[in-house]
PDB file of C-alpha atoms in Angstrom:
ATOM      1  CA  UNK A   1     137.033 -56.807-215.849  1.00 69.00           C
ATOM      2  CA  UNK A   2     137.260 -60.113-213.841  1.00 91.00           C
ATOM      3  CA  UNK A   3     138.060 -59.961-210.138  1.00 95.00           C
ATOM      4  CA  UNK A   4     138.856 -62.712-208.017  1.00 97.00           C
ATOM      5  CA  UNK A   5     138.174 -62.227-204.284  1.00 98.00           C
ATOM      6  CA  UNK A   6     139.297 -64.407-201.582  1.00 98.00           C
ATOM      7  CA  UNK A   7     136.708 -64.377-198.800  1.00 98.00           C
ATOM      8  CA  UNK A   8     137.962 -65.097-194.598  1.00 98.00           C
ATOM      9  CA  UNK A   9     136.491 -65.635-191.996  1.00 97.00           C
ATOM     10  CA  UNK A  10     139.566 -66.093-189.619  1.00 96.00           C
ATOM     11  CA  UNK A  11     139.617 -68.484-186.912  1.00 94.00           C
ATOM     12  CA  UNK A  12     142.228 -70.658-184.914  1.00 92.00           C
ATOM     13  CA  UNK A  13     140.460 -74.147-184.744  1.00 93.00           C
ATOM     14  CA  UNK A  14     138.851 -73.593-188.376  1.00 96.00           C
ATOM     15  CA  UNK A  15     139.390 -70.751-190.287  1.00 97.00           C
ATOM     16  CA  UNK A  16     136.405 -70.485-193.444  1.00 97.00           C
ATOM     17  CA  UNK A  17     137.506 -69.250-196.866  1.00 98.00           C
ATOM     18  CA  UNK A  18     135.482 -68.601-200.139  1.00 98.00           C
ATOM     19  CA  UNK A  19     137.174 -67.651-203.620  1.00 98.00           C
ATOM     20  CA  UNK A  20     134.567 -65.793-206.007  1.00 98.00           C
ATOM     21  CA  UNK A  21     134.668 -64.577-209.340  1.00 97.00           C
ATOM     22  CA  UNK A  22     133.322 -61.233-210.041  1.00 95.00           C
ATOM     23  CA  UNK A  23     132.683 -60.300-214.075  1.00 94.00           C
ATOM     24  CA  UNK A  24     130.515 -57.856-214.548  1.00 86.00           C
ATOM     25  CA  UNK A  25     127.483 -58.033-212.282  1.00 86.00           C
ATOM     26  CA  UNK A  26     127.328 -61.954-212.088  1.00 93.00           C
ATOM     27  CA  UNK A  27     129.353 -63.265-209.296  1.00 96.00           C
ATOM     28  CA  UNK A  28     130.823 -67.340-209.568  1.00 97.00           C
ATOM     29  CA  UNK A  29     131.780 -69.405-206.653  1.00 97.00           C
ATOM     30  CA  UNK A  30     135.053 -70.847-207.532  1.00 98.00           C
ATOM     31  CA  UNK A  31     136.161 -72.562-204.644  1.00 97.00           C
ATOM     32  CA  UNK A  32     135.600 -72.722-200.587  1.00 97.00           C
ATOM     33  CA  UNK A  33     135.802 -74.381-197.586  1.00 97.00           C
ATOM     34  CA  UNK A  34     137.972 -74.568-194.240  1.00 97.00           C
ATOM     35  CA  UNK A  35     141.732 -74.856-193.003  1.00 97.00           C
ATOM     36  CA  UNK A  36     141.045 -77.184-189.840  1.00 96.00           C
ATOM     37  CA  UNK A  37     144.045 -76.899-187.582  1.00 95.00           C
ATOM     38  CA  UNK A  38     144.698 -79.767-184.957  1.00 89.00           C
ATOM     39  CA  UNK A  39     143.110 -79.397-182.244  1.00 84.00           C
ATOM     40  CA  UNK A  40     146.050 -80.276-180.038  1.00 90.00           C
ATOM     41  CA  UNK A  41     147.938 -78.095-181.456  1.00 93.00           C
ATOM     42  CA  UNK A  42     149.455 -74.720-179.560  1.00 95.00           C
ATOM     43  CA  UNK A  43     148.646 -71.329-181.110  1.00 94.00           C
ATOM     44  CA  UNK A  44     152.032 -70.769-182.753  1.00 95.00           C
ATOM     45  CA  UNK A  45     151.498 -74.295-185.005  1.00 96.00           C
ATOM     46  CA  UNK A  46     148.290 -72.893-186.114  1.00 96.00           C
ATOM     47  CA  UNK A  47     149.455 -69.718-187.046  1.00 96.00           C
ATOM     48  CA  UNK A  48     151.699 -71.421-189.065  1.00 96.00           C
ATOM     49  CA  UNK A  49     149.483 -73.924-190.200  1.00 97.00           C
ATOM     50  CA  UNK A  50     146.781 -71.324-191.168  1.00 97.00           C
ATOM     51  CA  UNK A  51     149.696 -69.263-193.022  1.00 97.00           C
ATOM     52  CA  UNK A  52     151.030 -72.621-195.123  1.00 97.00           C
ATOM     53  CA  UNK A  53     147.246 -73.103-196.267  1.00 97.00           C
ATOM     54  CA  UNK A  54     146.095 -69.888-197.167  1.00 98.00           C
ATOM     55  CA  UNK A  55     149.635 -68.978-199.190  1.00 98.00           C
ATOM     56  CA  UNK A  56     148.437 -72.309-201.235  1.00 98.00           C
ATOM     57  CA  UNK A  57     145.407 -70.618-201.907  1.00 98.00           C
ATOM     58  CA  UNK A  58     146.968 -67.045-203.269  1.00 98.00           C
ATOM     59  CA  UNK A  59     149.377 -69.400-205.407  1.00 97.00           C
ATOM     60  CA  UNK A  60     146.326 -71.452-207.220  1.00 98.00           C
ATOM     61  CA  UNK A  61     144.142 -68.454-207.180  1.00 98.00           C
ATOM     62  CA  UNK A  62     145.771 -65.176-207.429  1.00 98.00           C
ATOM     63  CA  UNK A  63     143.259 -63.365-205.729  1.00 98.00           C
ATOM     64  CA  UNK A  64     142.910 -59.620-206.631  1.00 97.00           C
ATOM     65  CA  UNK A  65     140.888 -58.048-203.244  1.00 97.00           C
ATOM     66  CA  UNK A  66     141.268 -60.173-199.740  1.00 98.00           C
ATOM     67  CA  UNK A  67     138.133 -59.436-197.942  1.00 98.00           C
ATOM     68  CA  UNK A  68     138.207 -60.800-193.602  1.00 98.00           C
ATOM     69  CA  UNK A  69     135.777 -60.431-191.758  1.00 95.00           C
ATOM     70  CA  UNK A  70     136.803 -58.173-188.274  1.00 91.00           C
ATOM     71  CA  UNK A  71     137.686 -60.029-185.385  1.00 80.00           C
ATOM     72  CA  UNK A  72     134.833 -58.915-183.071  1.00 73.00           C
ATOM     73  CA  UNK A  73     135.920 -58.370-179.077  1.00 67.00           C
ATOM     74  CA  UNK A  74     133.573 -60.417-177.406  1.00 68.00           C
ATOM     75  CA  UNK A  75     133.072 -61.599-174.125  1.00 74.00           C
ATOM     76  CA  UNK A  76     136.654 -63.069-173.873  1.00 81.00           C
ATOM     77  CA  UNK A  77     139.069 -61.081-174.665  1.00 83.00           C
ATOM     78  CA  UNK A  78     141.973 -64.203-174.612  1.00 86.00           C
ATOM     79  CA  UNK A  79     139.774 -66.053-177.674  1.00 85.00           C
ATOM     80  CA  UNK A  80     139.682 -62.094-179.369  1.00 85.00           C
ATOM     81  CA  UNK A  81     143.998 -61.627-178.948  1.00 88.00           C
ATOM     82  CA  UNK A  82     144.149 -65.465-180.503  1.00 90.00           C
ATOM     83  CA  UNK A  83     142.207 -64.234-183.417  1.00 91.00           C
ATOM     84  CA  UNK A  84     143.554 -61.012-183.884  1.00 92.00           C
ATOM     85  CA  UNK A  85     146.877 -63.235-184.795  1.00 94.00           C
ATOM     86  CA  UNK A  86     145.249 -64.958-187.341  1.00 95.00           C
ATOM     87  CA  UNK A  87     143.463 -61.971-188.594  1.00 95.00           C
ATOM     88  CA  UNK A  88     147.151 -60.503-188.832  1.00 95.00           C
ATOM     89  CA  UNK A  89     148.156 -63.521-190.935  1.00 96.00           C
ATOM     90  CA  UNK A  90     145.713 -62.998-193.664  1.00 97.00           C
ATOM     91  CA  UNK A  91     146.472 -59.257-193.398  1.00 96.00           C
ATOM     92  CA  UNK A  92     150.424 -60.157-194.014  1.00 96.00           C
ATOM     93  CA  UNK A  93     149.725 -62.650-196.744  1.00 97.00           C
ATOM     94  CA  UNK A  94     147.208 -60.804-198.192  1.00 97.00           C
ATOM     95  CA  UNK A  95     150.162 -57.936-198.459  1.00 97.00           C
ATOM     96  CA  UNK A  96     153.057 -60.558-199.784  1.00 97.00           C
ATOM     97  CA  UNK A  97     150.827 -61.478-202.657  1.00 97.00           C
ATOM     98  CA  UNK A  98     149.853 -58.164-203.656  1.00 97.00           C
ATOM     99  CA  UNK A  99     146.365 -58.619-203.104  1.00 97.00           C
ATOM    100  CA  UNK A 100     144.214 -55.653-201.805  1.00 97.00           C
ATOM    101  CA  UNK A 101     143.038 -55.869-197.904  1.00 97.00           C
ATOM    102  CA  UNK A 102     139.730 -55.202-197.049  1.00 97.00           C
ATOM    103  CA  UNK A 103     137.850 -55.795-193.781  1.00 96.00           C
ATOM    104  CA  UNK A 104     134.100 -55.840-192.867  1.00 96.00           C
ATOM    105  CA  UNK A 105     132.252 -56.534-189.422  1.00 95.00           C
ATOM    106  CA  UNK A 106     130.055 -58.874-188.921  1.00 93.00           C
ATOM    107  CA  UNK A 107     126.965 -56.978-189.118  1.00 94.00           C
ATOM    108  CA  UNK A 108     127.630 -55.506-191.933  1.00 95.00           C
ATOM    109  CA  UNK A 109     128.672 -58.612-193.912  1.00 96.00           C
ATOM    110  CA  UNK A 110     125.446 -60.286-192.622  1.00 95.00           C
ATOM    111  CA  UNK A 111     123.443 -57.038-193.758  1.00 95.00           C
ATOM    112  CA  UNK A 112     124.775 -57.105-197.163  1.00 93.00           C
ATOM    113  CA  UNK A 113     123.894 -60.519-197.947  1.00 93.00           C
ATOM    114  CA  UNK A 114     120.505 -60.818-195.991  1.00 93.00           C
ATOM    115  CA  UNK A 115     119.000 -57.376-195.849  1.00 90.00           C
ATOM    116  CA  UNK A 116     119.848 -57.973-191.454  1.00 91.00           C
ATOM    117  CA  UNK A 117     122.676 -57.160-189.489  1.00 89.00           C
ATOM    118  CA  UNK A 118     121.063 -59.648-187.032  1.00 91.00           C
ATOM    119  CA  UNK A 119     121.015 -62.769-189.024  1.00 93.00           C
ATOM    120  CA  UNK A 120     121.920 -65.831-188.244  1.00 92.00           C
ATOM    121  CA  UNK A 121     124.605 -67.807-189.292  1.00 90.00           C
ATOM    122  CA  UNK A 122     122.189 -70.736-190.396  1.00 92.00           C
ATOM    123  CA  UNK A 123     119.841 -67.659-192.317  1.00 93.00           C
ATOM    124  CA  UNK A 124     123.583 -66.990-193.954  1.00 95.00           C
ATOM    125  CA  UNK A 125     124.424 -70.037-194.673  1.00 95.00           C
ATOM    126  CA  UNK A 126     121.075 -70.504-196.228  1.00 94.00           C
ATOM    127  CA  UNK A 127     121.128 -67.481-198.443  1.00 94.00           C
ATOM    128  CA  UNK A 128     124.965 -68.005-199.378  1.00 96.00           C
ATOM    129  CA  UNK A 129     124.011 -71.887-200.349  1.00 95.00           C
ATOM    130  CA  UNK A 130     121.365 -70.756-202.395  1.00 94.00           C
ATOM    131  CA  UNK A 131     123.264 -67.924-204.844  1.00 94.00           C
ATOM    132  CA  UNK A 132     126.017 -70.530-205.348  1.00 95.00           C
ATOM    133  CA  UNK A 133     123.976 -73.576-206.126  1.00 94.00           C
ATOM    134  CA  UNK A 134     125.455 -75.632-202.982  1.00 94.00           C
ATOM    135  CA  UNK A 135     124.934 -78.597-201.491  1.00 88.00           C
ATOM    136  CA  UNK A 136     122.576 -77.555-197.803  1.00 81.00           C
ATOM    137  CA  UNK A 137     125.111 -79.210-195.691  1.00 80.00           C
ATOM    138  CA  UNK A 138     128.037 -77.175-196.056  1.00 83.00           C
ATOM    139  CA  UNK A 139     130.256 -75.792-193.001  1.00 92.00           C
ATOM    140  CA  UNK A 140     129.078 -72.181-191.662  1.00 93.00           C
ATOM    141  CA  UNK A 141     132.810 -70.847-191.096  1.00 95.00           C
ATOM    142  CA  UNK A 142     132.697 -72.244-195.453  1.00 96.00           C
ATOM    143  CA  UNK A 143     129.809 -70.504-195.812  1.00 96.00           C
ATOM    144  CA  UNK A 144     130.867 -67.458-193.826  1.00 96.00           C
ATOM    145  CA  UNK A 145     133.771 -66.654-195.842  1.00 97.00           C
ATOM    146  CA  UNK A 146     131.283 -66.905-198.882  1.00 97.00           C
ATOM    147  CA  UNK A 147     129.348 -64.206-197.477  1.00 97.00           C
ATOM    148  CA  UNK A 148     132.056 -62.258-196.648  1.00 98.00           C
ATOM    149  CA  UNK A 149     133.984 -62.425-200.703  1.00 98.00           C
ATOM    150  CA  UNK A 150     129.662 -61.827-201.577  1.00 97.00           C
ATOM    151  CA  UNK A 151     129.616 -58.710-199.366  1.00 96.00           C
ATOM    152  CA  UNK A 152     132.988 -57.353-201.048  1.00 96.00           C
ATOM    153  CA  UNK A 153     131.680 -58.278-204.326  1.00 95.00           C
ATOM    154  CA  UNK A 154     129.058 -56.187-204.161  1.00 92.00           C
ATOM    155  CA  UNK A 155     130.912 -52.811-202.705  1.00 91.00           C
ATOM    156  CA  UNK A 156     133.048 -53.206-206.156  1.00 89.00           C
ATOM    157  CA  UNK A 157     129.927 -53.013-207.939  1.00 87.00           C
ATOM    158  CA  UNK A 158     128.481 -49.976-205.807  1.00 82.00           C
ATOM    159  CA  UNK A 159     131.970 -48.373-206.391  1.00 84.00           C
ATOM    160  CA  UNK A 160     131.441 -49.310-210.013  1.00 79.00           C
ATOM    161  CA  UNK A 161     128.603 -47.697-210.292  1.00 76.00           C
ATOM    162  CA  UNK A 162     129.805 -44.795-208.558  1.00 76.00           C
ATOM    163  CA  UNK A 163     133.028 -44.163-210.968  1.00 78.00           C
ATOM    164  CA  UNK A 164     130.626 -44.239-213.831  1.00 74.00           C
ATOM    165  CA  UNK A 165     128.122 -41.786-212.375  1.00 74.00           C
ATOM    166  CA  UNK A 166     131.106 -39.423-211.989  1.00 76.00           C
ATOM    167  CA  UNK A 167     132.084 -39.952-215.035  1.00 78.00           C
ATOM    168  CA  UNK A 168     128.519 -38.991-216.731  1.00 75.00           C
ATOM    169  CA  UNK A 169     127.982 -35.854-214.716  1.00 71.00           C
ATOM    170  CA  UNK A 170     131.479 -34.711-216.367  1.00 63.00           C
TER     171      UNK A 170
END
């Protein structure tokens, strides 16, 4: 079965996304980069912005599973309600085009793909770059939402795995 997995990372100046192709246990990067909103834009032309963009990706793409990475309450918790509006964007398009929602943290995306929660992004970036053949100097929110569509990837094939173990102890 081929799955096609649209990768997030959400975020209102740039907001990363990576499209992967999952058949079997080989994994192929069909598409990624970044939705760059305007900078002097206000939060509700973003929003909106963000929305127009990604809906252009479900149309060319049809993605299966939506993986987004959790919006992680940090020190400012104005910068964590901004993204929690974008997160709710992808969550409502992701819905409308009858793709499947799934959400990771951080850590756990950065685990999955580098054997440590405490990576880095440029040790992500670095890892992701090298899986998918790409060019070094690609943009980490890009390369983020790579990592994140990887990280999903490879919970399908656990779960995989896991339905056919089942199935053999039967």
């Amino acid at each position: 079965m081929n799955l096609v997995i649209l990768g997030i990372d959400p975020g209102t100046i740039t907001t990363g996304y990576g499209i992967i192709l999952l058949q079997g246990h080989q994994v192929e990067c069909l598409n990624y980069g970044v939705i760059s909103t305007p900078k002097s834009s206000n939060l509700s032309q973003r929003v909106h912005y963000i929305h127009s963009e990604l809906r252009k990706l479900y149309k060319r793409y049809k993605p299966h599973h939506t993986a987004v990475e959790k919006v992680f309450f940090g020190k400012n918790p104005e910068v964590a309600f901004k993204l929690g509006h974008i997160f709710a964007v992808c969550l409502l398009e992701s819905e409308l085009q009858g793709s499947d929602f799934f959400e990771y943290a951080s850590r756990f995306v950065k685990k999955s793909v580098t054997f440590s929660g405490n990576a880095s992004k440029s040790l992500v970036q670095e890892f992701v770059t090298n899986v998918f053949s790409l060019k070094k100097d690609q943009k980490l929110d890009a390369t983020d939402a790579l990592a994140v569509a990887l990280c999903h990837s490879r919970y399908c094939q656990r779960m995989k795995i896991q339905k056919r173990l089942k199935e053999v102890a039967l």
